Tab-separated table of C-alpha atoms and ligand atoms in Angstrom:
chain	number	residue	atom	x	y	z
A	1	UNK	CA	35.374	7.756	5.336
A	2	UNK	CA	34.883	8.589	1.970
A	3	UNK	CA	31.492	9.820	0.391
A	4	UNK	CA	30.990	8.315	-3.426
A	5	UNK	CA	28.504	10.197	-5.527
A	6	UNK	CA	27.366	7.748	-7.361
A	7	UNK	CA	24.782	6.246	-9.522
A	8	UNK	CA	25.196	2.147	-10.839
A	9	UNK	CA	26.604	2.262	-14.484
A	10	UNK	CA	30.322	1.768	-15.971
A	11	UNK	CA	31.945	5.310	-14.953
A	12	UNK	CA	30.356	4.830	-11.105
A	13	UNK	CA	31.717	0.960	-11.105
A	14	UNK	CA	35.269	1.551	-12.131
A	15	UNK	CA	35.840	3.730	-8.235
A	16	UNK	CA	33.253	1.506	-6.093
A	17	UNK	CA	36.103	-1.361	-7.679
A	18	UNK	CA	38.800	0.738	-6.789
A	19	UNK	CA	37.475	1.784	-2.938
A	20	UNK	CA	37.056	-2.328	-2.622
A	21	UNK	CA	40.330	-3.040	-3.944
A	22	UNK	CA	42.112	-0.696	-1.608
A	23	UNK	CA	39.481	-1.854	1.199
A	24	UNK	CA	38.719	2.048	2.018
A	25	UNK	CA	35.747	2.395	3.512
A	26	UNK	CA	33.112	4.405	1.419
A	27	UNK	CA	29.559	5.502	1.733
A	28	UNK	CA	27.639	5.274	-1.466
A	29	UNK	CA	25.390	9.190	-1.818
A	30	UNK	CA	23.108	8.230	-4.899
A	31	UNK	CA	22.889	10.580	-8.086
A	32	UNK	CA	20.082	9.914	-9.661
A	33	UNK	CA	21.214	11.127	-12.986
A	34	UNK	CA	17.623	10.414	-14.389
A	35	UNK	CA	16.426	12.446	-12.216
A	36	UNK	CA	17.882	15.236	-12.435
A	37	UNK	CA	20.747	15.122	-9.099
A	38	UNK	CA	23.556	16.047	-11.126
A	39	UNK	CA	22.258	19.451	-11.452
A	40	UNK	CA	21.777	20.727	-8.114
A	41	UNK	CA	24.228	23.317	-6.781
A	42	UNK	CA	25.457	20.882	-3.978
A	43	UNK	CA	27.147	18.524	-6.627
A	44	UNK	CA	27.948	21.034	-9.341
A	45	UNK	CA	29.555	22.432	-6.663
A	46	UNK	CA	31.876	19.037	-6.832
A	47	UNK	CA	31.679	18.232	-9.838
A	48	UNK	CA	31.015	21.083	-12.174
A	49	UNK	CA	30.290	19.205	-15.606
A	50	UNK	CA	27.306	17.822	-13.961
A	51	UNK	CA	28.603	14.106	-14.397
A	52	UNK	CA	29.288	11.486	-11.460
A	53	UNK	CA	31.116	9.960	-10.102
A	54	UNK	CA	32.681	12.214	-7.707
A	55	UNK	CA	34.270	11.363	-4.314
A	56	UNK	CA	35.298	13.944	-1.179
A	57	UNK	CA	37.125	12.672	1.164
A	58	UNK	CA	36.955	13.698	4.536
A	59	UNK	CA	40.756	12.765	5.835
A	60	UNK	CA	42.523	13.452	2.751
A	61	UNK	CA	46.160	13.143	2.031
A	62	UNK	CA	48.448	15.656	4.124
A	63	UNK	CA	49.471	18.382	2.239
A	64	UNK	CA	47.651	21.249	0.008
A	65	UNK	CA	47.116	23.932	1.935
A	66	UNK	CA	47.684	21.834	4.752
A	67	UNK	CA	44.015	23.161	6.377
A	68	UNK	CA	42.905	19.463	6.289
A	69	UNK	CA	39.484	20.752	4.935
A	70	UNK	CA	38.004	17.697	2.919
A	71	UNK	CA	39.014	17.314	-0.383
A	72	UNK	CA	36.465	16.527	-3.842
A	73	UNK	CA	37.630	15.254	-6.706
A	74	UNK	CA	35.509	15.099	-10.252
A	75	UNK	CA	36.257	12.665	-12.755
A	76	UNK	CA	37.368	8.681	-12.501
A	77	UNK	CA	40.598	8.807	-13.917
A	78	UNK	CA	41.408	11.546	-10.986
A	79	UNK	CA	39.664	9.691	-8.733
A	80	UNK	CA	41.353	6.542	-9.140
A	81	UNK	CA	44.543	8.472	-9.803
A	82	UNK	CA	43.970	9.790	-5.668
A	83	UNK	CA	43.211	6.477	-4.701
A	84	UNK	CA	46.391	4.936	-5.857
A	85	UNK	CA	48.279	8.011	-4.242
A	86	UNK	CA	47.034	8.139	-0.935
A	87	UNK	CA	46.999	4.127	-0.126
A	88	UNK	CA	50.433	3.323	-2.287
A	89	UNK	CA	48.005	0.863	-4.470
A	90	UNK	CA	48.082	-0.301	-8.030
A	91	UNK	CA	50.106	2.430	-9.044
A	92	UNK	CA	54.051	2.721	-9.270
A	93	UNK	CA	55.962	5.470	-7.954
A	94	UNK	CA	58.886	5.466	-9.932
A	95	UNK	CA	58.719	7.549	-12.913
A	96	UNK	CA	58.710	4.725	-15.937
A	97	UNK	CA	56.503	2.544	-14.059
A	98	UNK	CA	53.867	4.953	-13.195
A	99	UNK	CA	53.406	6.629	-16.588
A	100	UNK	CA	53.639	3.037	-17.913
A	101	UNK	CA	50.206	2.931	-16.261
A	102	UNK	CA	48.998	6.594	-16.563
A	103	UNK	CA	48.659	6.178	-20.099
A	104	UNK	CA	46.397	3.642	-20.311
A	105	UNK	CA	44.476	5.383	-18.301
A	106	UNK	CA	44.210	7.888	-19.662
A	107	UNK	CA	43.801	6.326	-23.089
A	108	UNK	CA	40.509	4.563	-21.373
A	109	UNK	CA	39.462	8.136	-20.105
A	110	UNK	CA	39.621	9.455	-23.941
A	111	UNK	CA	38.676	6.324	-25.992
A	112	UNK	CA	36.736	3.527	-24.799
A	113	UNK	CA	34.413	5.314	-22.207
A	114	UNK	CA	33.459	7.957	-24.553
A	115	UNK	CA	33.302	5.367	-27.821
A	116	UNK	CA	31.382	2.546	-26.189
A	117	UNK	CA	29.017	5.618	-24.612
A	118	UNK	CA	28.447	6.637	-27.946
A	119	UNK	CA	28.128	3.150	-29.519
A	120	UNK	CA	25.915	2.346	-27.489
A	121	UNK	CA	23.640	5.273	-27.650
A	122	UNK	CA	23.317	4.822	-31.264
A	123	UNK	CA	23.316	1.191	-31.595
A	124	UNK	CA	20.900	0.688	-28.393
A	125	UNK	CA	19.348	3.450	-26.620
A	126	UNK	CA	18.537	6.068	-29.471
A	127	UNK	CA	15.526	4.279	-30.965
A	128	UNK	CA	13.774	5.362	-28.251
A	129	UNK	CA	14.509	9.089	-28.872
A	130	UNK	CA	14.406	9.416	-32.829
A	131	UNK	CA	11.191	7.043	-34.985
A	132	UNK	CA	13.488	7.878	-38.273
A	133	UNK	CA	15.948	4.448	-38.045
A	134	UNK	CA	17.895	6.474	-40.617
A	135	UNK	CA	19.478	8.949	-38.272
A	136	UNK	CA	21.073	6.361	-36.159
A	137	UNK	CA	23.165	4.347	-39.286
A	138	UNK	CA	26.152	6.974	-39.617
A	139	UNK	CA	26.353	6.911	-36.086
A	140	UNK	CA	26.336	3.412	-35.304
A	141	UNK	CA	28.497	2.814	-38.077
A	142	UNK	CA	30.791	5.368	-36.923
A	143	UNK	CA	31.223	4.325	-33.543
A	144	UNK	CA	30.674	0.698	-33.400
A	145	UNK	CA	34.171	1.105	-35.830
A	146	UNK	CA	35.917	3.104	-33.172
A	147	UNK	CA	34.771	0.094	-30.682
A	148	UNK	CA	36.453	-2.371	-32.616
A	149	UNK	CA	39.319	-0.850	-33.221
A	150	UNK	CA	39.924	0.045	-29.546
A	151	UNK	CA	38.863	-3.745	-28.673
A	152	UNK	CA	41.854	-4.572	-31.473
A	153	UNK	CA	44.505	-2.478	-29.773
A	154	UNK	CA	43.416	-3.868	-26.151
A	155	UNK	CA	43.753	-6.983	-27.491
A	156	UNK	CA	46.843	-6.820	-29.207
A	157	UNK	CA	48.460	-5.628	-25.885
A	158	UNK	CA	47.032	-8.535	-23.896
A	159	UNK	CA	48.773	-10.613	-26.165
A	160	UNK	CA	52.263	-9.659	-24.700
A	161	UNK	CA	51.247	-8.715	-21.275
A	162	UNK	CA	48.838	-10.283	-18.531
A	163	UNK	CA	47.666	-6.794	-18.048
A	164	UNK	CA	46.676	-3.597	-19.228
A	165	UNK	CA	50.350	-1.388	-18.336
A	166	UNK	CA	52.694	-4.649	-18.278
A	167	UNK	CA	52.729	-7.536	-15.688
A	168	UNK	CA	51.108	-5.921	-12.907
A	169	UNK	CA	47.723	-5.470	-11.973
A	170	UNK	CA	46.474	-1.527	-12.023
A	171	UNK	CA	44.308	1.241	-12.172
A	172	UNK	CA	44.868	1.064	-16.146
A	173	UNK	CA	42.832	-2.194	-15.225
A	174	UNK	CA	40.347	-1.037	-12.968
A	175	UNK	CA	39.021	2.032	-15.083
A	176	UNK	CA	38.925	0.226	-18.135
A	177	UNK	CA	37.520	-3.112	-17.072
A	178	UNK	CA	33.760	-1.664	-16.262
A	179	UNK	CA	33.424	-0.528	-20.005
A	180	UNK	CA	35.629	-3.686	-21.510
A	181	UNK	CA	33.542	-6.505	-19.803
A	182	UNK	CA	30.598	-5.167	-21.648
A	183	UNK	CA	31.578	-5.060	-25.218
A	184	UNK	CA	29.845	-7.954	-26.060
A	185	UNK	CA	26.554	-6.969	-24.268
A	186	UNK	CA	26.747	-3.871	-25.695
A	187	UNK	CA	27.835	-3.918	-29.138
A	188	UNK	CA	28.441	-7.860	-30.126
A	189	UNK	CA	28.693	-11.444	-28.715
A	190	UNK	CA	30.875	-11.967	-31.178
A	191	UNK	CA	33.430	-9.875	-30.403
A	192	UNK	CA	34.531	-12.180	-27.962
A	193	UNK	CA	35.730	-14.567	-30.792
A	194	UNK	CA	37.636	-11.983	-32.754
A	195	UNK	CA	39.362	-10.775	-29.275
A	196	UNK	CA	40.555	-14.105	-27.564
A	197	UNK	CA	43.427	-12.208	-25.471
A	198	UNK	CA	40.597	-9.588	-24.443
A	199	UNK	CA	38.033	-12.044	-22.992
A	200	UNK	CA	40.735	-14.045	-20.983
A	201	UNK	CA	41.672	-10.826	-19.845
A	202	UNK	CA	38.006	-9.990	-18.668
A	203	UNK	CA	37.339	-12.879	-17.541
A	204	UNK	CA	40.393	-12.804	-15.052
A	205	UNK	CA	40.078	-9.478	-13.594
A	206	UNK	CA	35.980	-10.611	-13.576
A	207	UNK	CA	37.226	-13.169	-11.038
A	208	UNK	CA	38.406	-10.850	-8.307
A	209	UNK	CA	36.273	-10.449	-5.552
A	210	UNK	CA	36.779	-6.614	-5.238
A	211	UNK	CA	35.661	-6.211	-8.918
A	212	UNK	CA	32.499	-8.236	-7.849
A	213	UNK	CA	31.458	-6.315	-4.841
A	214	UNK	CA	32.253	-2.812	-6.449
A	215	UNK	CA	30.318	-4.186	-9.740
A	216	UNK	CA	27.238	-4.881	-7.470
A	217	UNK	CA	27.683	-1.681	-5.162
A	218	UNK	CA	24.324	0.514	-5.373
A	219	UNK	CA	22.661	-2.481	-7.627
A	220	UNK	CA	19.269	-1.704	-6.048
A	221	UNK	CA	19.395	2.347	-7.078
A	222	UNK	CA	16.957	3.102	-9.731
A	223	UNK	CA	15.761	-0.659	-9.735
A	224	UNK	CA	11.825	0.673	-9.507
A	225	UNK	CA	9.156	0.210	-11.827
A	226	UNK	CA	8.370	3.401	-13.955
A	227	UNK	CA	6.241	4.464	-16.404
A	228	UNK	CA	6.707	5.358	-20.066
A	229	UNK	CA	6.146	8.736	-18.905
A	230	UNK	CA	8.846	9.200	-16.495
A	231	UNK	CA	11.319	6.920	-18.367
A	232	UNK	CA	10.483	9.497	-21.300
A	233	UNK	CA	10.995	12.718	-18.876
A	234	UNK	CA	14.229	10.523	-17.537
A	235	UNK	CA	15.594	10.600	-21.390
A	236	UNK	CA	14.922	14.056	-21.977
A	237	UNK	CA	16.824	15.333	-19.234
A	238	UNK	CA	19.730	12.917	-19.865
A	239	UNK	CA	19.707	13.625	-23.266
A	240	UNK	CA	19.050	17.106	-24.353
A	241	UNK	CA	20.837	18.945	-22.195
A	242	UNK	CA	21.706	22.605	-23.031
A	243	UNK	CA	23.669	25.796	-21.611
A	244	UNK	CA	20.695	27.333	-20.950
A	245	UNK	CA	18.769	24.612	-19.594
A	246	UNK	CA	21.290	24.241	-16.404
A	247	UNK	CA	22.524	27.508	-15.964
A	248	UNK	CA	20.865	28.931	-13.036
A	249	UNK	CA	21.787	25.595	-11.463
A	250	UNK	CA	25.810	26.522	-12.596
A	251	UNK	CA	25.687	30.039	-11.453
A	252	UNK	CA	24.044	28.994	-7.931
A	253	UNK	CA	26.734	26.725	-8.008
A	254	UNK	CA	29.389	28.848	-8.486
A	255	UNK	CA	28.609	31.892	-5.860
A	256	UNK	CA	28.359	29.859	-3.233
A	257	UNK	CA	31.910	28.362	-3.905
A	258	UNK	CA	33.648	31.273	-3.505
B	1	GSH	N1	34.586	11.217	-17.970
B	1	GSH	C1	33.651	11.041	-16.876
B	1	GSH	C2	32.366	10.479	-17.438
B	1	GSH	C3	31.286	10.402	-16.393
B	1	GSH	C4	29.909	10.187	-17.018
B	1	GSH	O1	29.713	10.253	-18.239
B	1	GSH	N2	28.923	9.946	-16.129
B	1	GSH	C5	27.557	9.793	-16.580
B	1	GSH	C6	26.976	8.457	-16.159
B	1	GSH	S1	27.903	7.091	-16.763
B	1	GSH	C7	26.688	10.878	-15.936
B	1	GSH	O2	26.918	11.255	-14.801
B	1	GSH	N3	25.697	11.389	-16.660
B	1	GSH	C8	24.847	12.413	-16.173
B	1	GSH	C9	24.369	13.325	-17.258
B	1	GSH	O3	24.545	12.984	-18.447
B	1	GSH	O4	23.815	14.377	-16.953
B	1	GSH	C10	34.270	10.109	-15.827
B	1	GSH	O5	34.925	9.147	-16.230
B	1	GSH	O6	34.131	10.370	-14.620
């Protein structure tokens, strides 16, 4: 059994996909990152940049330091990156094939997770921090661009291939698929015109049932009404996070790991 620290949004969707697609069974342990679970010394302890999702698995691969003490893992491109390892799924072995795959992965980890985070903070969510419109234009601007471009080089490459790394489905396609399928909810319906190789794409990984049922995983977790009040105390602590503000939580953290 595997234990998924987890809360419903892109980063958590891209390993509930993954557990379905390998058909692993998983247990879903909610972080309510609005409310503050990413900070307590139990998951810094797993995942030290206070940021699901996480996994520990309790019957991890052989090997390490071969005490067969459960093993955590921070991080979905690691994550998935495990997965693929320890079930021989959706990830070559042989040395071309897997860094064929690795890349894209880890182009996903560095580009369009962080851009589309950012795009969307600035195009969506930030008018609820900031009543000056003006301080979100650069921003916007700025990464909105980055989206497009990135949708531009996805799309180019599903010109030539079916998928992501080549002509096989993989985890290039599972981590980048929760972010991609929401381009056009997220930044613009539109998009979908200018990236014709993109949407087919989406639309056919969309269609397998292990992308539904890890897309819908947890969909009742922080479905509750709330008031302004709390959804305003819920942005604070997402979004003004400092050193000092979390440190205690870090250093608790840390002496008990060692
Ligand atoms: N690079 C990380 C990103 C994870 C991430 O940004 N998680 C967000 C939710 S989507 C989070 O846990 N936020 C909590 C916080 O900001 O304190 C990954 O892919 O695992």
């Amino acid at each position: 059994m595997i234990d998924v620290h987890y809360w419903p949004t892109p980063n958590g969707w891209k390993v509930t996909i993954m557990l379905e697609e390998c058909g692993l069974d998983y247990k879903i342990i909610p972080v309510d990152i609005g409310g503050g679970d990413q900070f307590t010394p139990d998951f810094l302890r797993i995942s030290p940049n206070n940021r699901m999702p996480a996994i520990v698995d309790h019957e991890p691969l052989p090997g390490g330091d071969g005490s067969g003490a459960a093993l955590s893992i921070f991080e979905s491109g690691a994550i998935l990156e495990y997965l693929a390892e320890k079930t021989g799924k959706f990830l070559p072995t042989d040395t071309a094939g897997k860094y064929k795959v690795l890349q894209w992965v880890h182009w996903q980890m560095a580009n369009l997770g962080p851009m589309m985070g950012n795009a969307n903070h600035f195009k969506n969510y930030a008018k609820n921090i900031t009543d000056d419109p003006g301080q979100l234009v650069y921003g916007t601007k700025r990464f909105v661009g980055e989206v497009d471009r990135l949708s531009g080089v996805m799309d180019a490459q599903l010109s030539a291939n079916q998928y992501l790394a080549g002509s096989a489905y993989s985890i290039a396609d599972i981590i980048t698929w929760p972010w991609a399928f929401l381009i056009g909810r997220l930044i613009d319906e539109s998009m979908w015109e200018t990236f014709p190789h993109l949407k087919r794409w989406v639309d056919e990984v969309g269609e397998r049932p292990a992308v539904q049922a890890g897309r819908k995983a947890g969909g009742e977790l922080g479905k509750g009404e709330r008031t302004e009040e709390e959804e305003k105390a819920r942005r604070e602590l997402l979004f003004n996070q400092t050193n000092e503000k979390v440190r205690s939580a870090r250093e608790a953290a840390v002496q008990t790991n060692n």
